[in-house]
Coordinates of C-alpha atoms in Angstrom, one line a residue:
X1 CA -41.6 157.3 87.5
X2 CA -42.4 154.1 88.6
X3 CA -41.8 150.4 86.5
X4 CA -43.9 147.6 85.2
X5 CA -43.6 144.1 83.6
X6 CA -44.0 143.4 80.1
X7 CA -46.0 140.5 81.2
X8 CA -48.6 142.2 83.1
X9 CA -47.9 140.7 86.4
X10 CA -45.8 143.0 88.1
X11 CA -46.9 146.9 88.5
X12 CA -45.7 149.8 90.5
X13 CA -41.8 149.2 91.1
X14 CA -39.0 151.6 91.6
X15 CA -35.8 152.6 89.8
X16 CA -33.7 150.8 92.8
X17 CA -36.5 148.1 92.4
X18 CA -35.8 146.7 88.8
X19 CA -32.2 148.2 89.3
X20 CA -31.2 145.1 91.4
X21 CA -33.8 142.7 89.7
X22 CA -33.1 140.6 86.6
X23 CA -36.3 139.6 84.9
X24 CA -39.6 140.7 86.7
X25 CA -41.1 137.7 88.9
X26 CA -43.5 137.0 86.1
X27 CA -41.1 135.9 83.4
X28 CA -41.4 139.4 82.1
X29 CA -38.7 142.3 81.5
X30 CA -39.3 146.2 83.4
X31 CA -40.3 149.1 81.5
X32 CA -41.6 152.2 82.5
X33 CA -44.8 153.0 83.3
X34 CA -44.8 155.8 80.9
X35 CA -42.8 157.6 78.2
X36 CA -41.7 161.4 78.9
X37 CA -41.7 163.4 75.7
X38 CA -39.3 165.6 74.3
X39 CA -40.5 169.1 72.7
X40 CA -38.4 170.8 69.7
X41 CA -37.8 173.3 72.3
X42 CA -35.7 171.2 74.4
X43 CA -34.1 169.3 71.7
X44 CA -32.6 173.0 70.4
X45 CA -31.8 173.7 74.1
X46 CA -29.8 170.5 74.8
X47 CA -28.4 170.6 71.6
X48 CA -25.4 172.9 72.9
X49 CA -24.9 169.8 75.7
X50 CA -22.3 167.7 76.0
X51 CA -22.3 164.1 76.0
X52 CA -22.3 163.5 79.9
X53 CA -24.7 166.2 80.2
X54 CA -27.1 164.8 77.8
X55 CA -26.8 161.2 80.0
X56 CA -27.6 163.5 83.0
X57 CA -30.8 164.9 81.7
X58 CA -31.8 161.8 80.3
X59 CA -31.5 159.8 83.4
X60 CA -33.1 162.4 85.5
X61 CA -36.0 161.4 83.9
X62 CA -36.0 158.0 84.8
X63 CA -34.5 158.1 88.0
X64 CA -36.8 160.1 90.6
X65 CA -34.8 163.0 92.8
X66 CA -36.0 161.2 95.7
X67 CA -34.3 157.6 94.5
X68 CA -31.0 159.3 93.3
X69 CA -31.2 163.1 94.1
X70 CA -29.7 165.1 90.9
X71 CA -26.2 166.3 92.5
X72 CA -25.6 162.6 93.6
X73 CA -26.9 161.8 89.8
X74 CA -24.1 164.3 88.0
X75 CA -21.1 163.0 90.4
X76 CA -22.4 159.0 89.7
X77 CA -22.1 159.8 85.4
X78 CA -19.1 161.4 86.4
X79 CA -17.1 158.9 87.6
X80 CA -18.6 156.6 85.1
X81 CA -16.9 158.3 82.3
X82 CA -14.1 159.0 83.8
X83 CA -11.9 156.1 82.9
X84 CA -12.5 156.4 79.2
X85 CA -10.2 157.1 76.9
X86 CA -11.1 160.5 75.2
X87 CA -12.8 163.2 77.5
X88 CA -15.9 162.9 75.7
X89 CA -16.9 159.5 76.5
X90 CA -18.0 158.9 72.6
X91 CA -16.9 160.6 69.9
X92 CA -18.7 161.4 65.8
X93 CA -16.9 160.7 63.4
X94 CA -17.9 162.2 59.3
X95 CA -17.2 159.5 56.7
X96 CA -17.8 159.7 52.5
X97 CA -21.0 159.7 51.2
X98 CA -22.7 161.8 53.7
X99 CA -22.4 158.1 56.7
X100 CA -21.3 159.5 60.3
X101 CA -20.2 156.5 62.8
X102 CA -20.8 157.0 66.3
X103 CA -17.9 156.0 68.2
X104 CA -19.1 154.2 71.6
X105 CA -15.9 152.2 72.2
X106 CA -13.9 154.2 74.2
X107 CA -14.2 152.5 77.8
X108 CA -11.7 149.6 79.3
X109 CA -13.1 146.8 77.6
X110 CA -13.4 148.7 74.1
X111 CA -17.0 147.9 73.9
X112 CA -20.3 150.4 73.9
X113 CA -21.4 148.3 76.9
X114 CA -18.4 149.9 79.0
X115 CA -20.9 153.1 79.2
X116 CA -23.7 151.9 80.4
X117 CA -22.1 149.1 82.7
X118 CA -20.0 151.5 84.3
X119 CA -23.2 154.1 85.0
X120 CA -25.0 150.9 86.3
X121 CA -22.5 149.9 88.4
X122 CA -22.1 153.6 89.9
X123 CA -25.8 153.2 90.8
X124 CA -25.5 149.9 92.5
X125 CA -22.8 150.8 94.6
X126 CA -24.5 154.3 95.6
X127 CA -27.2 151.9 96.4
X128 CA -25.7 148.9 98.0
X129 CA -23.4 151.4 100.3
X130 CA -26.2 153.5 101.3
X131 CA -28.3 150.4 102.6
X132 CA -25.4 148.5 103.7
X133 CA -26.2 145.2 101.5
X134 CA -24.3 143.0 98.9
X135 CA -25.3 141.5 95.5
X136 CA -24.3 138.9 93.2
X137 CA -24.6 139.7 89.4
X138 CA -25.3 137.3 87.2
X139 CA -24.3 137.4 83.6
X140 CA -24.2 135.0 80.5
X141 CA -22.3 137.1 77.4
X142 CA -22.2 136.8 74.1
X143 CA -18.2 138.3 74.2
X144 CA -18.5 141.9 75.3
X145 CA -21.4 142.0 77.9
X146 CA -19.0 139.9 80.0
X147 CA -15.8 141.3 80.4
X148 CA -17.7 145.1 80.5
X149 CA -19.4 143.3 83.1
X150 CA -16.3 142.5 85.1
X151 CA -14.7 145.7 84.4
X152 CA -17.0 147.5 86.3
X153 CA -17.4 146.0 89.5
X154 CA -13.9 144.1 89.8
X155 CA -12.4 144.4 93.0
X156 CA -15.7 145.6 94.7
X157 CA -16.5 144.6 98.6
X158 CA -20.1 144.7 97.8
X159 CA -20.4 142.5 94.7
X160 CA -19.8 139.2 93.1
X161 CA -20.3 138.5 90.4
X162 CA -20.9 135.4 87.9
X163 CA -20.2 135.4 84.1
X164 CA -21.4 132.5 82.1
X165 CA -19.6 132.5 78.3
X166 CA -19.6 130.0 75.1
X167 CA -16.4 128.6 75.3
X168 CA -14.4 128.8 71.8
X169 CA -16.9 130.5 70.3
X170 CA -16.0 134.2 71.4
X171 CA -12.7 136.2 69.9
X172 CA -9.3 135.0 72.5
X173 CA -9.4 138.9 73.2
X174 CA -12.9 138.6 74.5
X175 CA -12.3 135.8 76.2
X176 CA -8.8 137.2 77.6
X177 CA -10.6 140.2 79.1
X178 CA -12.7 138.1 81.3
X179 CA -10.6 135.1 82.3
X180 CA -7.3 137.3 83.4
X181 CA -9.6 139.6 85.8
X182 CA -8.7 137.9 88.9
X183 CA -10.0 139.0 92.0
X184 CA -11.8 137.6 94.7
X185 CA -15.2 138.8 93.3
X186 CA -15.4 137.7 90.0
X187 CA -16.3 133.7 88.7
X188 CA -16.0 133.1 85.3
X189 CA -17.6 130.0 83.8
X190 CA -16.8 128.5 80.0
X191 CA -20.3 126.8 78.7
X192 CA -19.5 124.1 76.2
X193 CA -22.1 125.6 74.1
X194 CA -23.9 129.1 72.5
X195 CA -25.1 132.0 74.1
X196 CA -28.7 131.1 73.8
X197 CA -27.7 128.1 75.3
X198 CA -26.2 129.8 78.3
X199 CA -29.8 132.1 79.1
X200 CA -31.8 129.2 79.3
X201 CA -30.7 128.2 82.8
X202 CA -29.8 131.6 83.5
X203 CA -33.9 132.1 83.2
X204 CA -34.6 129.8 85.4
X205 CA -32.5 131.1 88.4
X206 CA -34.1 134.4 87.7
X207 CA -37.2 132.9 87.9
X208 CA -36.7 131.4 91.4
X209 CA -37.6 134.1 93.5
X210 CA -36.3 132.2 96.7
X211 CA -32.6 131.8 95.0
X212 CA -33.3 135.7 93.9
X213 CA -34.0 137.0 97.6
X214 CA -31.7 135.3 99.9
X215 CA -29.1 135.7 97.8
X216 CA -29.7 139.5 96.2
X217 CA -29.3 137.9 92.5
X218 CA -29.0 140.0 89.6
X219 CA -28.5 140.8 85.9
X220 CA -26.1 143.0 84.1
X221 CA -27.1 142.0 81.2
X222 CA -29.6 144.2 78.7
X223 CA -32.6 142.4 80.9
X224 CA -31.3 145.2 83.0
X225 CA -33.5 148.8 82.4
X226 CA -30.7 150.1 83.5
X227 CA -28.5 148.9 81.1
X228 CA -31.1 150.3 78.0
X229 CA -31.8 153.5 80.0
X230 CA -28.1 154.5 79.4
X231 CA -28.1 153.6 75.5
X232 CA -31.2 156.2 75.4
X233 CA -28.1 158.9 74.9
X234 CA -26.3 157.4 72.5
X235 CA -28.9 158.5 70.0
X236 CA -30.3 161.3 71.2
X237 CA -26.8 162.5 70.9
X238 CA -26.3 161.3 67.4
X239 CA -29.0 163.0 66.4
X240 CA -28.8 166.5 68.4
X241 CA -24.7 166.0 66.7
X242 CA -26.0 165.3 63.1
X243 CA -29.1 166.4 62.5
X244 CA -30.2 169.3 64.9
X245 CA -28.1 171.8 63.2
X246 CA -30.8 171.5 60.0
X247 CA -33.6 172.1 62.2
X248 CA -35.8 175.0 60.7
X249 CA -38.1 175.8 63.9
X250 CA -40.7 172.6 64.8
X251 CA -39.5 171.2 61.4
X252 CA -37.3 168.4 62.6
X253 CA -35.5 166.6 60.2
X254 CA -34.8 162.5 60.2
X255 CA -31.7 160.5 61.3
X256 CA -31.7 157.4 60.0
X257 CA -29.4 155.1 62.2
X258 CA -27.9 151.9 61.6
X259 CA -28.0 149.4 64.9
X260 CA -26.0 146.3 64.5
X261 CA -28.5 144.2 66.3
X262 CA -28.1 140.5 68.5
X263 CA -29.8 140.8 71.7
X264 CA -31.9 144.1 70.9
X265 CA -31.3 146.3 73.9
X266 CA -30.1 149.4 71.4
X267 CA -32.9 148.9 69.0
X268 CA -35.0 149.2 71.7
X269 CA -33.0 152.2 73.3
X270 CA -33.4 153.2 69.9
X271 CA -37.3 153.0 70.0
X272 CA -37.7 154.4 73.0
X273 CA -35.9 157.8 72.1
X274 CA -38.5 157.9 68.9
X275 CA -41.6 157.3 71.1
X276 CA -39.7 160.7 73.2
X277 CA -39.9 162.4 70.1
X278 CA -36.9 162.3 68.6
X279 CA -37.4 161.5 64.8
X280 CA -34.8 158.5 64.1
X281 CA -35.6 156.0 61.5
X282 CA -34.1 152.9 62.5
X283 CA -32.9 150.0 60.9
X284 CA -31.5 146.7 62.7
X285 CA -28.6 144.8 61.1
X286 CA -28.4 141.4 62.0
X287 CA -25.4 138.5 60.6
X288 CA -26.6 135.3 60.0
X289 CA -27.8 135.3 63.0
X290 CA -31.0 137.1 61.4
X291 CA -34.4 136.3 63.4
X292 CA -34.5 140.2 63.3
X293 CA -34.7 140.4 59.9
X294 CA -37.0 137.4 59.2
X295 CA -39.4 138.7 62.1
X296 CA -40.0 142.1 60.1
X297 CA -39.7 140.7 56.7
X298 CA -42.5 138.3 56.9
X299 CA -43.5 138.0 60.9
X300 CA -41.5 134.7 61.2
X301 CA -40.4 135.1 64.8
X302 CA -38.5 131.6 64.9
X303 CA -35.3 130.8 66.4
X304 CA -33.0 128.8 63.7
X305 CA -31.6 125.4 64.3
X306 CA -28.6 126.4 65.6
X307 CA -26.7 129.8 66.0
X308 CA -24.2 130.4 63.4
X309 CA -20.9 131.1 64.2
X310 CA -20.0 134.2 62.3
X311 CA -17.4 136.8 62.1
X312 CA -19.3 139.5 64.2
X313 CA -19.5 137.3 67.4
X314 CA -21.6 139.3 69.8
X315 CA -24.5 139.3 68.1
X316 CA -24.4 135.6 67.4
X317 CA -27.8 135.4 68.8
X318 CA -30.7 133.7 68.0
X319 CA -32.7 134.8 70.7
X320 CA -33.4 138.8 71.3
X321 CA -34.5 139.0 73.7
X322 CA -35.3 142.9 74.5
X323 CA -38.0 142.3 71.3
X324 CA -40.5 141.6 74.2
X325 CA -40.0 145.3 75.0
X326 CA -40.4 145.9 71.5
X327 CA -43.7 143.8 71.6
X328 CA -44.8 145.6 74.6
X329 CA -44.9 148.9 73.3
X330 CA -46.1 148.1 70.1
X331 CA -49.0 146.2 71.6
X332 CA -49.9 149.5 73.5
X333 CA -48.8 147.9 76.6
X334 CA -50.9 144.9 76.3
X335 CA -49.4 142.5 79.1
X336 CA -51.8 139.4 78.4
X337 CA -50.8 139.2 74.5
X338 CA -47.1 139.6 75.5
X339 CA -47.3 137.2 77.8
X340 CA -49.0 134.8 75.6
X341 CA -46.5 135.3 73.0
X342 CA -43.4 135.1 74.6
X343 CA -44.1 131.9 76.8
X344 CA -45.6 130.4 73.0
X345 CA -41.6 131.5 72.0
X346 CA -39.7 130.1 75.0
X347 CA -41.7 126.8 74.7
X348 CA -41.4 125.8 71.1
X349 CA -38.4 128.6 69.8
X350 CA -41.1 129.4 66.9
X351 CA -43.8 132.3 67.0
X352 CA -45.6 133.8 64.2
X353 CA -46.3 137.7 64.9
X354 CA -50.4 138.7 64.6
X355 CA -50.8 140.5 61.4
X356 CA -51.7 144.0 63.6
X357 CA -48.1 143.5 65.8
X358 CA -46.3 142.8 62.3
X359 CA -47.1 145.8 60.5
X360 CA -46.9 148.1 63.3
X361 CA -43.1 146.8 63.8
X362 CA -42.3 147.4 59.6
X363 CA -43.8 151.0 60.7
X364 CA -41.6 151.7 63.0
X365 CA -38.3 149.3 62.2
X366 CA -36.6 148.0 59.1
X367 CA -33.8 146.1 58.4
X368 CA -31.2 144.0 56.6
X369 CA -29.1 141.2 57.1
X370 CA -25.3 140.7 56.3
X371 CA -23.3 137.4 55.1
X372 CA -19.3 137.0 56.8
X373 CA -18.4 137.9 53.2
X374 CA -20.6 141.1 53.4
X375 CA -19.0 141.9 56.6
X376 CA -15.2 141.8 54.9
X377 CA -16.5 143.6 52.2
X378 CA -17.9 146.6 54.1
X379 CA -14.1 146.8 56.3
X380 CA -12.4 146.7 53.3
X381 CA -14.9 149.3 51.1
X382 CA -14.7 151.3 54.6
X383 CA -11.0 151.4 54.4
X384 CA -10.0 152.0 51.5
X385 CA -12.6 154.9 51.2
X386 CA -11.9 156.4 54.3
X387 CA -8.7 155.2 55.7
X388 CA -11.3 154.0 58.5
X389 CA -11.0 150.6 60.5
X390 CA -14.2 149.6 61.4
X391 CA -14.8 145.8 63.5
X392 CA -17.1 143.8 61.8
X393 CA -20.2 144.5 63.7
X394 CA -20.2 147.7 62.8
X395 CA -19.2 146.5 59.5
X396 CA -22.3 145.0 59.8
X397 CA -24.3 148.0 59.8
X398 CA -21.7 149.8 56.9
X399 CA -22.5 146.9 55.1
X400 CA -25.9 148.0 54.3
X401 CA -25.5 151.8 54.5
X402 CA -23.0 150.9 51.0
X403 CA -25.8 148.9 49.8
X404 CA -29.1 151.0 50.4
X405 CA -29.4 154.5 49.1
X406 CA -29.9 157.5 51.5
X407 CA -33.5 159.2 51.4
X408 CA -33.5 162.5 50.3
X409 CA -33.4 165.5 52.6
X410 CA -32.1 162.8 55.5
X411 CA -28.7 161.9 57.6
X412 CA -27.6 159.0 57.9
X413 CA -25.5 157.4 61.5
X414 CA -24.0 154.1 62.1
X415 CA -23.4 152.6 65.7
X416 CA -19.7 151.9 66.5
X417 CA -20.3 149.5 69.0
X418 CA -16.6 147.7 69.4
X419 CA -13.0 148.7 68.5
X420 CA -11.2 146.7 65.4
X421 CA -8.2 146.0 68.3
X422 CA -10.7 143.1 69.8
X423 CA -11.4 141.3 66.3
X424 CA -7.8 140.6 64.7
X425 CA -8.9 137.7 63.0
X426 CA -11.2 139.4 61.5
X427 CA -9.2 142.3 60.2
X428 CA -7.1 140.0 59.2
X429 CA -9.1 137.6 57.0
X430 CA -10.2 141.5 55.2
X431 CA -6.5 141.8 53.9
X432 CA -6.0 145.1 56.7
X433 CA -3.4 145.6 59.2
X434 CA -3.8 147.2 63.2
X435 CA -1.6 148.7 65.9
X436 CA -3.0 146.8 68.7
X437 CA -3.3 149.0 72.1
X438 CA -1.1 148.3 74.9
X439 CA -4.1 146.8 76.9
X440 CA -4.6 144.1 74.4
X441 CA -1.1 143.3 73.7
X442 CA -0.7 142.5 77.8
X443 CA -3.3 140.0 78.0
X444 CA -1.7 136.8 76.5
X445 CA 0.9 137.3 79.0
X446 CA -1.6 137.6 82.3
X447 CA -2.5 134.6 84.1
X448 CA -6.4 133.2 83.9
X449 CA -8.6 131.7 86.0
X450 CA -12.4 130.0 85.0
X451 CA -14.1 127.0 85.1
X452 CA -15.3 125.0 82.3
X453 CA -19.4 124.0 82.2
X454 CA -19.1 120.6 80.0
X455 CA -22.1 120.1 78.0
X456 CA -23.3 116.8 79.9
X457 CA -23.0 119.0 83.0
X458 CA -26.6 120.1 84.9
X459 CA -25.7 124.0 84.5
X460 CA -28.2 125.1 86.5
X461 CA -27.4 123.2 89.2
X462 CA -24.3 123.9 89.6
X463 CA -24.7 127.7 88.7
X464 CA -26.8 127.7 91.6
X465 CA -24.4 125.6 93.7
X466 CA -22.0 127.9 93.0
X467 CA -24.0 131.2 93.8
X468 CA -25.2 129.5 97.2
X469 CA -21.1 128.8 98.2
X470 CA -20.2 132.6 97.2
X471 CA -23.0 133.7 99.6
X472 CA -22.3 131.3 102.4
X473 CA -18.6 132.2 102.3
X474 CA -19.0 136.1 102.3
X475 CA -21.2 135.4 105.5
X476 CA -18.5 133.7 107.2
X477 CA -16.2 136.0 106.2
X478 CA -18.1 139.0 108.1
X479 CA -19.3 136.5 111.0
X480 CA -14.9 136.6 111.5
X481 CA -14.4 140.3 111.2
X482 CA -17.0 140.9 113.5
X483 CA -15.5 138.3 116.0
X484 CA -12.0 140.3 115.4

């Protein structure tokens, strides 16, 4: 298995390769070079798996015996999972009216990205030990990326890492998470502005491939393959959980899953288990935030004016950027028109999608888009039906399960992707009541620590500032110990 560039410039890399990178040299984002199918076969055989092992098999197929052999592989997922809170991982849960919600907030930070930024960071360390090197991660968050992000390297000799977030924009639990992880490893910046704001100068480091070398920069966000090879299991288990058991020989049926969607890295997951062979039927639910949803209603690929604050805060994103995956794929791997595209995108903020790309994404994607006062509906509907609390992104994607009629002779899944505990406002403003969990309730009464990136401030220059002092430092630091 080797990796490419979605932009055409960059061919022939390795797992470890676009592990450690953030965006490919070219502007681009990795991808592999090909798709490994699935048979019906091996579906019914790994149907009797369990979560962990599923994430095993999966990312044996991405990650060649040589690069990670398949012992080292098992004991890396391993210790991934094993600070979660429910031996499982992730956990299925049945609702009314034939809707099952896939649970996938069970790590630290009570956030889906716990699982795959705690397998990614078992990789980099198996990595970074075995070659004896360091790295510094970069990361701008939308509120969960961020303190998931933290989580999973805090304390760690061989990493630093940076984490760029819009300041009062975010829930104070998100926010908490990341400024009270102190340790000599982490920097936490506040951007006096949104998340799109924040990747803007974030690209540009990325694209500096001086800044990237000497100072082994990379991402933890979704950029990361890494990051999107993990979310591959979520629905390949939702679908082996829900719909496998109606499987009548090669007859498979359809799972339709619901993806609350802001930066597109499980939509894309999402796609990438269909192209396997898996037969999802996916629909992306966007808030206000909806470029998603105007992209496949009409083609309009245009950033808004401004990124709406909204109840559902991480995906308050006007930019999704793991579309250009999407795109990619689509396109039948056509580097040129991706790259064409995209840079049209980052240049003005508007693109219109060719006719051919357009109706080949309303083949393969739908979607819907949900108002703040959609969201509180769905929480409360969800509640009272169920006795279920639901955070509003996933209320997000409840939203239009309540509003769009299941397809005969189908299932129907919604991703979980953050627990109620970090959105009390929220919660609050639906008329419903929580029992916050101890790790929440502890975090107004930790100290914090982060620095504040004013709007009139150069970010990039002093992001880069910042990364060059962290690197000079740790030198001196092992030019001393190897005097002592």
């Amino acid at each position: 298995m080797r990796y490419c560039s979605t932009r055409a410039g960059v061919q022939g890399r390795s797992f470890r390769d676009v592990l450690f990178s953030g965006y490919a040299a070219d502007g681009g984002m990795f991808m592999p070079e090909t798709i490994p199918s699935l048979s019906p076969e091996t579906l019914l055989t790994w149907s009797r798996l369990s979560y962990q092992q599923l994430l095993c098999e999966i990312c044996s197929l991405y990650i060649p015996e040589q690069e990670i052999p398949r012992h080292d592989l098992e004991g890396l997922i391993s210790q991934a999972l094993s600070s979660f809170s429910i031996p499982e991982a992730v956990r299925l849960v049945q609702l009314k009216d034939s809707l099952s919600i896939l649970e996938l907030f069970h790590g630290e930070t009570l956030a889906f990205k716990d699982l795959a930024m705690s397998c990614t960071s078992q990789f980099l360390q198996y990595f970074l030990r075995k070659d004896g090197k360091r790295a510094t991660i970069l990361v701008g968050t939308s509120g969960d990326t961020g303190s998931s992000a933290i989580r999973s390297v805090l304390g760690l000799s061989e990493v630093d890492i940076v984490v760029v977030y819009p300041h009062r924009r975010i829930t104070r639990v998100q926010e908490r998470q990341m400024t009270t992880s102190i340790a000599d490893n982490v920097h936490v910046f506040a951007a006096d502005g949104t998340s799109d704001d924040i990747d803007v100068p974030l690209r540009k480091l990325f694209a500096d491939p001086d800044l990237v070398l000497h100072h082994g920069l990379m991402s933890l966000n979704s950029v990361n393959w890494s990051r999107i090879l993990v979310q591959l299991a979520h629905f390949l288990f939702a679908y082996l959980q829900v719909s496998m058991p109606q499987a009548r020989g090669d007859a498979l049926p359809v799972l339709e899953v619901l993806v609350p969607t802001g930066g597109a890295g499980n939509i894309t997951a999402g796609y990438i288990m269909k192209l396997m062979g898996v037969p999802l039927r996916l629909v992306a639910v966007v808030n206000s935030n909806d470029i998603v949803h105007r992209a496949l209603q009409s083609g309009d690929f245009s950033m808004s004016d401004s990124v709406k604050q909204t109840l559902a805060p991480a995906i308050d994103i006007q930019d999704p950027y793991n579309m250009e995956r999407v795109f990619w794929l689509l396109s039948g791997r056509d580097g040129a028109m991706v790259k064409s595209l995209m840079e049209e995108f980052q240049r003005t903020h508007k693109l219109t999608l060719p006719a051919s790309l357009h109706q080949q994404l309303c083949e393969v994607l739908s979607s819907g888009s949900v108002s703040d006062d959609g969201i509180l509906e769905a929480m409360r509907r969800c509640w009272q039906d169920n006795h279920y609390l639901i955070c509003p992104h996933t209320a997000v994607g409840v939203w239009h399960h309540y509003h769009t009629p299941i397809r005969p002779g189908e299932n129907r899944c919604c991703i979980a992707t953050a627990s109620p505990a970090k959105f009390q406002e929220a919660v609050q403003k639906a008329g419903l009541t929580l029992d916050l969990p101890e790790a929440v309730k502890v975090l107004d009464t930790l100290e914090t620590r982060y620095e504040v990136l004013e709007r009139s401030d150069d970010w990039e220059s002093k992001l880069r500032r910042h990364i060059e002092s962290i690197s000079s430092m740790r030198r001196l630091g092992a030019a001393a110990e190897t005097r002592d």
